[in-house]
CSV table of C-alpha atoms in Angstrom, one decimal:
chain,number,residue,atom,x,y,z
A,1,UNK,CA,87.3,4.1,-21.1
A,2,UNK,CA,83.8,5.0,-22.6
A,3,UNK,CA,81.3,4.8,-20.3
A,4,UNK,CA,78.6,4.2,-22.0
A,5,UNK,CA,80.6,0.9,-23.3
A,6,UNK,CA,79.2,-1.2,-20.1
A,7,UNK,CA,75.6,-0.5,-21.7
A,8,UNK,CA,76.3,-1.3,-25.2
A,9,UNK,CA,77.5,-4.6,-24.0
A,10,UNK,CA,74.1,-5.2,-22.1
A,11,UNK,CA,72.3,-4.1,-25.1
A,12,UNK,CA,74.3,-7.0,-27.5
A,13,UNK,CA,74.2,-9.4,-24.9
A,14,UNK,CA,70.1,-8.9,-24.6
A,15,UNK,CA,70.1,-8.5,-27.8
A,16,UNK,CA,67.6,-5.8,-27.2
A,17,UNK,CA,67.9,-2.4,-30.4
A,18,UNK,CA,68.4,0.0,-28.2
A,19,UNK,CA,70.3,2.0,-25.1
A,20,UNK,CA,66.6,3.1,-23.9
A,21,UNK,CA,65.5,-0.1,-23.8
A,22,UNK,CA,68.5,-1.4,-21.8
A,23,UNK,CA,68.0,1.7,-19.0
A,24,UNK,CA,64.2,-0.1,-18.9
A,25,UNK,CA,65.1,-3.9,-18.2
A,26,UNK,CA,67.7,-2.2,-15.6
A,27,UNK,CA,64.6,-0.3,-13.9
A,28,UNK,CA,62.4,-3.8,-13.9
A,29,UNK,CA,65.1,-5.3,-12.3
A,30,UNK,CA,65.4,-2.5,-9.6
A,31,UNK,CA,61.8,-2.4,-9.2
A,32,UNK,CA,61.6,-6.0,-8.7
A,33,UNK,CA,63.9,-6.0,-6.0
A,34,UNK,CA,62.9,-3.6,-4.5
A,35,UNK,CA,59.6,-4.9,-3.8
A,36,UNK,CA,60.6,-8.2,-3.6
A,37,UNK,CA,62.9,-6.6,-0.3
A,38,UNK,CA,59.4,-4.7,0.7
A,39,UNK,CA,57.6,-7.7,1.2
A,40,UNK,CA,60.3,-10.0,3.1
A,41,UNK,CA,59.8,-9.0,6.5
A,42,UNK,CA,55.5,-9.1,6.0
A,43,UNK,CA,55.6,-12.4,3.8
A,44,UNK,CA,57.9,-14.1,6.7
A,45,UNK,CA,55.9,-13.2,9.6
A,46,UNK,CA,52.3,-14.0,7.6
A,47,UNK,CA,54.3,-18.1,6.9
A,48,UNK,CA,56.1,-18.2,9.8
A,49,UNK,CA,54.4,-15.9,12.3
A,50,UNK,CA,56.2,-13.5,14.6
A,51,UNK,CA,58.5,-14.7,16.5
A,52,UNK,CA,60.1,-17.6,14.0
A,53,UNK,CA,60.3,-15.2,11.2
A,54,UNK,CA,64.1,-14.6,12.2
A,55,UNK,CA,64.7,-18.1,12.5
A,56,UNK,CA,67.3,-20.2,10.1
A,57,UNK,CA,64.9,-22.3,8.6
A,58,UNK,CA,62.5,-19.2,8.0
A,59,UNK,CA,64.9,-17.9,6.1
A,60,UNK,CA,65.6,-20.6,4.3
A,61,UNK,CA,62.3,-21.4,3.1
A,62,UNK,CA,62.2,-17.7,2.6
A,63,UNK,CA,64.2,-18.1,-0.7
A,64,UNK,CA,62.4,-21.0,-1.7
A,65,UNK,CA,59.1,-19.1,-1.5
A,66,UNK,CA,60.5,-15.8,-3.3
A,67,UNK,CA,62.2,-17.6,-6.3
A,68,UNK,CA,58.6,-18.1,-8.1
A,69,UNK,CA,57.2,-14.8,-6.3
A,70,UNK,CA,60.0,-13.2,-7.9
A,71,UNK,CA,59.7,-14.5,-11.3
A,72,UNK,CA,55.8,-13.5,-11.4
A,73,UNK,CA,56.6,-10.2,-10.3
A,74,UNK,CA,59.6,-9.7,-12.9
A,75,UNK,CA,56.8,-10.3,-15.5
A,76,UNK,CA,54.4,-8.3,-13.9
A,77,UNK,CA,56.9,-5.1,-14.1
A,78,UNK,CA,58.0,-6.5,-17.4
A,79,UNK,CA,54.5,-6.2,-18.6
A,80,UNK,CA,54.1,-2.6,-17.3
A,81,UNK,CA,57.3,-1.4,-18.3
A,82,UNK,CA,56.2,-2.6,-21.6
A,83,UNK,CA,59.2,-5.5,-22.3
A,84,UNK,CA,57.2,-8.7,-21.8
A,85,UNK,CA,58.6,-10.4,-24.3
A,86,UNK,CA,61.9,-9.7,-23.5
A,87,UNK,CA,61.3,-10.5,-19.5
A,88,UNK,CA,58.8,-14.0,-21.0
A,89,UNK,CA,62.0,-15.0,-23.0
A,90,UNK,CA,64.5,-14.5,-20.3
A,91,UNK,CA,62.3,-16.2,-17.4
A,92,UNK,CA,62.1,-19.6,-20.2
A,93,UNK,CA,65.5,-19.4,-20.4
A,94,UNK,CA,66.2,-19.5,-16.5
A,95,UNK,CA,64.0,-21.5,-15.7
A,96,UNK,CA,65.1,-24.2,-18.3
A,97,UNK,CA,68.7,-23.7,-16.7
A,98,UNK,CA,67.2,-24.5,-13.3
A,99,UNK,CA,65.7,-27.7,-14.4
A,100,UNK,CA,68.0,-28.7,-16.9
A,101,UNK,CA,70.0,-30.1,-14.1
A,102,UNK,CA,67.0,-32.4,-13.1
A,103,UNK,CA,66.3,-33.7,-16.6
A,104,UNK,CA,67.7,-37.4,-17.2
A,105,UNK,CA,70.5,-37.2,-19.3
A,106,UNK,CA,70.7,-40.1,-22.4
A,107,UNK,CA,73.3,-42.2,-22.6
C-alpha cells in the first residue's frame, strides 16, 4: 500500500493542486485544535466561574460556545497559513449543512 495514497485522496477530495498544500490545511486543523483545547479550561471558568466549570451543563454550553469560536479561529489560521480561501469555502459549505436542516423545505 502507498503511503502517500491517503494524501492524494485529501488532495482530490479538497480539490486543492498540491501535496504541500494538503500538509498545510492538516497543520490549520492541528493548530486550531489545539488552541481551541488551550482555551477550554480558561473560557469555562471566565462563563461559568470556578467551581461550575466541571458541571454537565458547563460543558454543554461549552460546545455551543466553541462551535463559532472555532470557526473564527479556523479562518484566522487559515488566513495566516495563507489558505483563506480554501478554509472561507469550506466554513460556507458547513455552515450551510448545519442550517440546511432548519430551512423549510417546499412542498
Amino acid at each position: 500500500m502507498n503511503n502517500s495514497s491517503w494524501i492524494e485522496k485529501l488532495r482530490q477530495r479538497w480539490q486543492l493542486g498540491s501535496i504541500f498544500q494538503v500538509v498545510v490545511v492538516l497543520l490549520v486543523f492541528t493548530c486550531t485544535g489545539f488552541t481551541i483545547a488551550f482555551l477550554k479550561k480558561p473560557l469555562l471558568r471566565f462563563l461559568f466561574g470556578e467551581e461550575a466549570a466541571s458541571s454537565v451543563l458547563a460543558a454543554i454550553l461549552y460546545y455551543i460556545f466553541v462551535l463559532p469560536l472555532y470557526n473564527v479561529v479556523l479562518l484566522a489560521y487559515g488566513f495566516l497559513f495563507g489558505q483563506f480561501d480554501f478554509f472561507w469555502k469550506f466554513e460556507k459549505r458547513f455552515l450551510g449543512r448545519i442550517f440546511s436542516g432548519f430551512r423549510k423545505t417546499k412542498k
